[in-house]
Amino acid sequence: MKVPEISLKSFYKAEADSNLEDLWSKSCVRELAEELRNACEEVGFFVLTDHGICDALMESLRKECTAFFKRPPQSNVLGMVSSTDSRFLWLDHVPCDDGPAWSLGPVHGRGSMPWQLDQEEFATVWTAYYAEVEKLVARLMSLFAVAMHLPATTFDSALKNHRSSMRAILYPELAEADFEQTSEVIRSPEHTDWGCVTVLLADPEVSGLEICDKDGGWTSIQPQRHALVVNLGELLQWWTGGKWLATPHRVLARPDSAGERLSCPYFGLVNRETLLQPLLAESGNHEGITAGEFLQNHERYRALAALTEERWQLLR
Ligand SMILES: O=C(O)CCC(=O)C(=O)O
Ligand SMILES: [Fe+2]
């Protein structure tokens, strides 16, 4: 399976050249929306280039996150984690009204715990990058709306007061001994994301991300440096009546990709009050529930993911 590569270059040019009213009807924007629609219906993943986030900010984020995990006491927690079944350590951030709050995990048996960032530079870079992805997701959602033949403003109110989270994940380097019995080690098991749209800054050097394709095989994604990987979560899959895909993915290490790996996913969400009424005419009737209810009962609505397999059978 080929993972589509989509550039936002024409979109930003059109945005600079036209007023907001005309932007969404421009042919280059409509073509781009069509490309996105194809990617979301057929693959559920795409690689995004010319996304507007500057290279230097991405590099700074990677540098600060890597340094963070090396500093004690974080590095001690990392030591504890590597000696358990967990193959990664994360730093999570969900903005809240009382100011930024980070949490660190997983610590064996305890889940994640509140964490105070120890360096101002790190907090500054993190929040600057978060703000950029937040803007990017708002644009992507407008383009998604156009791709669904809906007004470009369809998701604007849903994105107000969203609580999208951003995570930095460090997968520790694996030793030769880890590969004595096996040729591949699972760093993150197969899963689907549960939110709306995930924007991933992957490690440019150490590969490992794989997505499940229609025949149940796995396709590896290794974007070029500074490109982003975008995928859909179960909430959007539900909202589109299963027409847009939340594709299962995993992270594996092989002997040639066993080095330390750092990735930063931004899990884009809508606010909890958003009513998830069917977005697509052809998506049929499903229960109108709020995003909050969906997330709370996520396991229940997960059954919809089974649709993916059925749809893929039909597409084959
Ligand atoms: O580390 C990666 O490349 C992917 C991480 C991921 O899929 C997730 O955190 O949901
Ligand atoms: Fe994921």
Coordinates of N, CA and C in Angstrom, one line a residue, residues 44 190-198 231-249 267-269 276 286 289 294-295 297-306 308:
G44 N -6.3 6.4 5.5 CA -6.4 6.8 6.9 C -5.1 7.5 7.4
E190 N 0.0 -2.7 18.3 CA -1.1 -2.3 17.3 C -2.2 -1.6 18.1
H191 N -2.6 -0.4 17.6 CA -3.7 0.3 18.1 C -4.3 1.3 17.1
T192 N -5.4 1.8 17.4 CA -5.9 3.0 16.6 C -5.9 4.2 17.6
D193 N -5.8 5.4 17.1 CA -5.9 6.5 17.9 C -7.4 6.8 18.1
W194 N -7.7 7.4 19.3 CA -9.1 7.5 19.6 C -9.7 8.9 19.3
G195 N -8.8 9.9 19.0 CA -9.3 11.2 18.8 C -9.8 11.5 17.4
C196 N -9.5 12.8 17.0 CA -10.0 13.2 15.7 C -8.9 13.1 14.6
V197 N -7.8 13.8 14.8 CA -6.7 13.8 13.8 C -5.4 13.9 14.6
T198 N -4.5 13.0 14.3 CA -3.2 12.9 14.9 C -2.1 13.5 14.0
N231 N -2.8 11.1 10.7 CA -3.7 10.0 10.6 C -5.0 10.3 11.4
L232 N -6.1 9.6 11.1 CA -7.3 9.9 11.7 C -7.6 9.0 12.9
G233 N -8.4 9.5 13.9 CA -8.7 8.7 15.0 C -10.1 8.2 15.0
E234 N -10.5 7.4 16.0 CA -11.8 6.8 16.0 C -13.0 7.7 16.1
L235 N -12.7 8.9 16.7 CA -13.8 9.8 16.8 C -14.3 10.3 15.4
L236 N -13.3 10.6 14.6 CA -13.7 11.1 13.2 C -14.2 9.9 12.4
Q237 N -13.7 8.7 12.7 CA -14.2 7.6 12.0 C -15.7 7.4 12.3
W238 N -16.0 7.5 13.6 CA -17.4 7.4 14.0 C -18.3 8.5 13.4
W239 N -17.7 9.7 13.4 CA -18.5 10.9 13.0 C -18.8 10.8 11.5
T240 N -18.0 10.1 10.7 CA -18.2 10.0 9.3 C -18.9 8.6 9.0
G241 N -19.4 8.0 10.0 CA -20.1 6.7 9.8 C -19.2 5.7 9.3
G242 N -17.9 5.7 9.7 CA -17.0 4.7 9.3 C -16.4 4.9 7.9
K243 N -16.8 6.0 7.2 CA -16.3 6.2 5.8 C -14.8 6.7 5.8
W244 N -14.5 7.5 6.8 CA -13.0 7.9 6.9 C -12.4 7.0 7.9
L245 N -11.2 6.6 7.6 CA -10.6 5.4 8.4 C -9.7 5.8 9.5
A246 N -9.9 5.2 10.7 CA -8.9 5.2 11.8 C -8.1 3.9 11.6
T247 N -6.9 4.0 11.0 CA -6.2 2.8 10.6 C -5.3 2.3 11.7
P248 N -5.3 1.0 12.0 CA -4.4 0.4 13.0 C -3.0 0.6 12.7
H249 N -2.2 0.9 13.7 CA -0.7 1.1 13.4 C 0.0 0.6 14.6
F267 N -2.4 14.9 19.5 CA -3.7 14.2 19.3 C -4.8 15.3 19.2
G268 N -5.2 15.6 18.0 CA -6.1 16.7 17.8 C -7.5 16.2 18.2
L269 N -8.2 17.0 19.0 CA -9.6 16.7 19.4 C -10.5 17.9 19.2
L276 N -21.9 14.8 17.7 CA -21.4 14.1 16.6 C -22.5 13.6 15.7
H286 N -26.6 7.2 12.7 CA -26.0 6.7 13.9 C -26.5 7.6 15.1
I289 N -24.4 11.6 19.5 CA -23.8 11.7 20.9 C -22.8 12.8 20.9
F294 N -18.7 10.1 23.6 CA -17.9 9.2 22.7 C -16.6 8.8 23.4
L295 N -15.9 9.8 23.9 CA -14.6 9.5 24.5 C -14.8 8.7 25.8
N297 N -17.2 6.6 26.5 CA -17.7 5.3 26.3 C -16.9 4.7 25.1
H298 N -15.7 5.1 24.9 CA -15.0 4.9 23.7 C -14.9 3.4 23.4
E299 N -14.8 2.5 24.4 CA -14.7 1.1 24.1 C -16.0 0.6 23.4
R300 N -17.1 1.2 23.9 CA -18.4 0.7 23.3 C -18.5 1.1 21.8
Y301 N -18.1 2.3 21.5 CA -18.2 2.8 20.1 C -17.1 2.2 19.2
R302 N -16.2 1.6 19.9 CA -15.0 1.0 19.2 C -15.5 0.0 18.2
A303 N -16.6 -0.7 18.5 CA -17.1 -1.8 17.7 C -17.2 -1.3 16.3
L304 N -17.4 0.0 16.1 CA -17.5 0.6 14.8 C -16.2 0.3 14.0
A305 N -15.1 0.2 14.7 CA -13.8 0.0 14.0 C -13.9 -1.3 13.2
A306 N -14.8 -2.2 13.6 CA -14.9 -3.5 12.8 C -15.3 -3.2 11.4
T308 N -14.2 -1.1 9.5 CA -13.0 -0.9 8.7 C -12.7 -2.1 7.9

